[in-house]
XYZ file of C-alpha atoms in Angstrom:
287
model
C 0.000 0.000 0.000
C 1.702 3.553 -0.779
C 2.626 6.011 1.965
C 1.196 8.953 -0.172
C -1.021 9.741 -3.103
C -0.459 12.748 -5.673
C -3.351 13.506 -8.084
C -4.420 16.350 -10.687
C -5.717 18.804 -8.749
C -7.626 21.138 -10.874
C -9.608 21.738 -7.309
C -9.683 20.186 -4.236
C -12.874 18.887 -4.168
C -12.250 16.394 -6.992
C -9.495 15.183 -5.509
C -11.020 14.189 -2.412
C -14.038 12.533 -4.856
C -11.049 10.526 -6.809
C -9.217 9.511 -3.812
C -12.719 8.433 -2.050
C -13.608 6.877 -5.346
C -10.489 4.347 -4.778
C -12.141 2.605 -1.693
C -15.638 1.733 -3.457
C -13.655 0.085 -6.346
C -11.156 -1.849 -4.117
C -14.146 -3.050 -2.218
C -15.997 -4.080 -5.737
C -12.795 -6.301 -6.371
C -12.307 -7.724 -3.116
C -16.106 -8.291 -3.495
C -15.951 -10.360 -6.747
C -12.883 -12.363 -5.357
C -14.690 -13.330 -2.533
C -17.641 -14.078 -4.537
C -15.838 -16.736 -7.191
C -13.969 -17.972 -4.368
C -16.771 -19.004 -2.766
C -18.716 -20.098 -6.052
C -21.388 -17.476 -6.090
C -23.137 -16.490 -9.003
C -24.262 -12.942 -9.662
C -27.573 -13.058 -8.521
C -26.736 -15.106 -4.741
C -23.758 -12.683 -4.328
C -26.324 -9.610 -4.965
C -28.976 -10.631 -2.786
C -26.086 -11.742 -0.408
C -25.123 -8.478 -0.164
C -28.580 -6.431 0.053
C -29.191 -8.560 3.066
C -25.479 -7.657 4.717
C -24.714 -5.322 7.418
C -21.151 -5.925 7.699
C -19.885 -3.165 5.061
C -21.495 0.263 4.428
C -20.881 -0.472 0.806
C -22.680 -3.136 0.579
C -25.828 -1.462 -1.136
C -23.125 -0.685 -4.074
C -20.857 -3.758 -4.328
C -22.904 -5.183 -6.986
C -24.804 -2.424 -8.493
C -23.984 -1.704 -12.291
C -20.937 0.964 -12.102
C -22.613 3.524 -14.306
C -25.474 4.116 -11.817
C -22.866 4.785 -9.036
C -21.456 8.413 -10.674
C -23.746 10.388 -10.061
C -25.014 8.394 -6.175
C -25.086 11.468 -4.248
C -25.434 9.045 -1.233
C -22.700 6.739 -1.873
C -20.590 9.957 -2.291
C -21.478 10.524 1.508
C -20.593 7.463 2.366
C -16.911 7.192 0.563
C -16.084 10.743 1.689
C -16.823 9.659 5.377
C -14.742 6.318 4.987
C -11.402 7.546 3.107
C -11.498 10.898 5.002
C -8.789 9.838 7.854
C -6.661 8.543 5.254
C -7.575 11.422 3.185
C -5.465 13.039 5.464
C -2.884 11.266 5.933
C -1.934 10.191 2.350
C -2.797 13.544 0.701
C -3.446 16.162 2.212
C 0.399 17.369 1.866
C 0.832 17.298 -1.970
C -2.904 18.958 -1.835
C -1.336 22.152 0.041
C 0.259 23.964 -2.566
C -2.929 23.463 -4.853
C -5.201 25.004 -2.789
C -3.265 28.116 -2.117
C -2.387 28.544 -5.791
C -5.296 27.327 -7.653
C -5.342 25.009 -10.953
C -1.911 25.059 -13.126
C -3.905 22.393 -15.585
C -1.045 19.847 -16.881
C 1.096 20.890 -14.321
C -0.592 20.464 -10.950
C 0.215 16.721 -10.227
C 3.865 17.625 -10.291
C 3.217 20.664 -8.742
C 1.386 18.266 -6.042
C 4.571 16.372 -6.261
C 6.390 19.509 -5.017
C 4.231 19.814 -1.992
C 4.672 16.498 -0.660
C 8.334 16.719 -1.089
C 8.070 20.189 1.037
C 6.047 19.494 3.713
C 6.720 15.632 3.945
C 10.676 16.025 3.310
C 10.693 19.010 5.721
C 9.557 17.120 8.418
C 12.432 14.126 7.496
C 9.524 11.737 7.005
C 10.433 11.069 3.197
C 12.687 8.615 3.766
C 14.141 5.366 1.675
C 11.418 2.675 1.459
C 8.355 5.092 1.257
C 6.440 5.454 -1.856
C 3.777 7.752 -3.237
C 1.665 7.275 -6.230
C 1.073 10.024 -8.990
C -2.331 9.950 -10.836
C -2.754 12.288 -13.625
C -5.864 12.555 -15.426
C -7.788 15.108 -17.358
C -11.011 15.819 -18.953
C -11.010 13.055 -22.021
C -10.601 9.667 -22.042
C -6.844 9.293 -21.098
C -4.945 8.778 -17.574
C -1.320 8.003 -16.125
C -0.880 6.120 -12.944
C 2.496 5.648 -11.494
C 4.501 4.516 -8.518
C 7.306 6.436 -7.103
C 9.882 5.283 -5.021
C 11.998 6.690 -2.549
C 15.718 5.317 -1.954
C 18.690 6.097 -1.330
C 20.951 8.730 -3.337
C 24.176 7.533 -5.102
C 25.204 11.152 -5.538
C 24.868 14.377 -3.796
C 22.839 16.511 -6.465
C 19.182 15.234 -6.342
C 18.625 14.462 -2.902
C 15.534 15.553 -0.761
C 17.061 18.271 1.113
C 18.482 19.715 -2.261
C 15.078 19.416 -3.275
C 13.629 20.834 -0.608
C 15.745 23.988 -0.987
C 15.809 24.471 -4.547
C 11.965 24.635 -4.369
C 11.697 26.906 -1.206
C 8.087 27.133 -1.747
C 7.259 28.753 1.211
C 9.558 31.882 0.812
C 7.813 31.862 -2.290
C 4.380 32.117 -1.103
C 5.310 34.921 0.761
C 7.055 37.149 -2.122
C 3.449 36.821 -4.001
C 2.337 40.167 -5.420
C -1.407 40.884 -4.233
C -3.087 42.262 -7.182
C -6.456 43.837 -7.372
C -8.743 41.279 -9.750
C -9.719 43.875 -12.911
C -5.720 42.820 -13.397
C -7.380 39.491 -15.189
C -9.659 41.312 -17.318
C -6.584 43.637 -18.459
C -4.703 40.731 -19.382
C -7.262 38.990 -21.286
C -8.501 42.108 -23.013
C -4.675 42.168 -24.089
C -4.691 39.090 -25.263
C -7.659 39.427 -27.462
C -5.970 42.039 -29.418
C -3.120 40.270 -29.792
C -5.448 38.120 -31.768
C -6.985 40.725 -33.928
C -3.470 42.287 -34.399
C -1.639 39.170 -35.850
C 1.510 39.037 -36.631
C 4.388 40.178 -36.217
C 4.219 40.912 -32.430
C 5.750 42.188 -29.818
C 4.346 41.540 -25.945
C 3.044 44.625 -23.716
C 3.137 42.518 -20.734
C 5.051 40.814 -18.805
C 5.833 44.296 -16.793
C 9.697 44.577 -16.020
C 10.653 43.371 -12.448
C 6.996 41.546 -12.028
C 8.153 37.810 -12.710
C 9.837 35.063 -10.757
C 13.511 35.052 -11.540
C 14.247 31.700 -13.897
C 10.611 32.819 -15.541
C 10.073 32.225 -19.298
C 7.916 34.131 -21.010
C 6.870 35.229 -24.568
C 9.779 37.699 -26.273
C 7.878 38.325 -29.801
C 6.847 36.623 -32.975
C 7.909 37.520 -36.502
C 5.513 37.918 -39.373
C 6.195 34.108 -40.349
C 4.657 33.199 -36.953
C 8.209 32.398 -35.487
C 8.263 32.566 -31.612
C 11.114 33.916 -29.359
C 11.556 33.285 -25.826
C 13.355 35.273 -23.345
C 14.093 34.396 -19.494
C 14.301 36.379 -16.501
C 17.560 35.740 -14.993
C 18.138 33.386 -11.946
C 19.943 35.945 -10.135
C 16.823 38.834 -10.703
C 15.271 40.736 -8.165
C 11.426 41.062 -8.212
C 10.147 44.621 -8.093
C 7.072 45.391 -5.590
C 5.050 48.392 -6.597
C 3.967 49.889 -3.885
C 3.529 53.272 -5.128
C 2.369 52.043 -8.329
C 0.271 48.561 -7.430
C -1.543 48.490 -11.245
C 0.605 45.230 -12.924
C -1.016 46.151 -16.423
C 1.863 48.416 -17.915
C 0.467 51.946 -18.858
C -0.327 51.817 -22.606
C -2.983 48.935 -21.701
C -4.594 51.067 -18.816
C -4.896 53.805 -21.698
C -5.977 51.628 -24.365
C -8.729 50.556 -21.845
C -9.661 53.720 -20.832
C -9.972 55.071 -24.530
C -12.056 51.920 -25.449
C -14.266 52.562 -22.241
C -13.994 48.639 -21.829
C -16.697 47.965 -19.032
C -17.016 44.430 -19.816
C -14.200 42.885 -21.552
C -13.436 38.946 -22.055
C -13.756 38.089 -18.489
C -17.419 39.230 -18.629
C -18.269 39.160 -14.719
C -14.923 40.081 -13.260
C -14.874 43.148 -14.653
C -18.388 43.779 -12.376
C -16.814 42.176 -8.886
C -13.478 44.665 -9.687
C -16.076 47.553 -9.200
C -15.687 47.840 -5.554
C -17.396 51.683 -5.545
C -20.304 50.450 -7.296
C -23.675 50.249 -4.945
C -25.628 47.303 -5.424
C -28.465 48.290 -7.120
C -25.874 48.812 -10.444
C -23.870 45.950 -9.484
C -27.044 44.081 -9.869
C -27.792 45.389 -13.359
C -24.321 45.066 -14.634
C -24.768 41.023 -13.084
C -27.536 40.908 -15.327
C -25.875 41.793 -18.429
């Protein structure tokens, strides 16, 4: 049995659901094992089971699998028995996720990151333990692996390095707090970088606003050619105090000349309104 779990985390929620979702099918296989071992056919091992108080999964064990998705009961009942080891085998690779919110393809290793922070900072990652990674996404396809921990042959890629390469916590704390009409800047930018076309050259990212070691977009040529810059390792990020706004100035005055009052984002242009009163917030809701 692994010592921890990592899993997609596009929110929280569904990873608890997936994680839960493991006990009813382990108990539907232990089920039918039991069942041919004891010569059963389908119909004794159903009734069997409606009659049985021994398991609260009973009512399930033997039901078709398509009518158990949407069981809002049985989801009661899963979340109730994998919630102790809920927290034990996940809840530290779930940390990160739920303070940064969903990365898409990249938040099972980012998951992976936050078990080796908070499970290797407490020394409790240690040779022998495993964790298994299961990514999945919204079609038809899914990746299920075992990781192993052991011991290092070499000094470059053990957990302490690790640990202090990521130093997600000092991190955390040099986050910029931005207010949220940022996101309907940025996506109003984006949109006429699609009516523009090519070539193009990048407003954003804002000098001194990114990570040092960040990538980001440099330009692309009118044949559609992209070039990629880096912000160097050794960078220093600037906070704006006196000037909080992350959109650089020529999109604030673009926006302001357009009178955007609704751009891409639709609704989070209404929540940015803080001055509004809530009869207008209402209509603008509306709309």
């Amino acid at each position: 049995s692994p010592d921890y779990f990592v899993f997609h985390a596009p929110y929280n929620k569904l990873v608890q659901k997936s994680y839960a979702r493991l006990f009813l099918l382990d108990a539907r296989r232990q089920h039918e094992r039991l069942a041919v071992k004891n010569g059963e056919t389908a119909r004794e091992s159903e009734k069997k089971d409606a009659t049985s108080t021994e398991s609260p999964l009973a009512p399930w064990l033997t039901k078709p699998i398509e009518e158990t998705y949407t069981d809002r009961a049985l989801d009661g009942v899963l979340k109730k028995l994998s919630s102790t080891s809920y927290k034990q085998r996940l809840s530290d690779s779930s940390h990160l996720s739920k303070l940064v919110g969903n990365t898409y393809a990249a938040s099972v290793f980012m998951g992976l990151a936050s078990l080796i922070d908070k499970v290797g900072g407490r020394g409790e990652l240690t040779p022998g333990k495993t964790a298994v990674v299961f990514s999945y996404g919204s079609g038809a396809m899914a990746t299920m692996y075992r990781l192993h921990v052991r011991d290092t042959t070499q000094s470059r890629f053990t957990i302490d390095k690790m640990i202090s390469s990521l130093s997600l916590e000092t991190r955390l704390l040099r986050r910029e707090e931005v207010h949220p009409q940022e996101l309907d800047y940025a996506l109003e930018t984006r949109a006429r970088m699609h009516r523009a076309g090519a070539p193009y050259s990048p407003v954003y990212p804002t000098v001194g606003r990114m990570f040092p070691g960040t990538y980001y977009l440099n330009g692309i040529d009118s044949k559609w050619r992209r070039t990629y810059s880096r912000i160097p390792l050794n960078d220093k990020m600037i906070h704006r105090n006196d000037s909080p706004n992350l959109a650089p100035p020529i999109v604030l005055r673009l926006a302001k000349q357009e009178e955007v009052s609704i751009p891409v984002t639709g609704k989070l242009s209404v929540l940015a309104e803080t001055n509004n009163n809530t009869d207008s917030l209402g209509k603008e809701s509306v709309v």
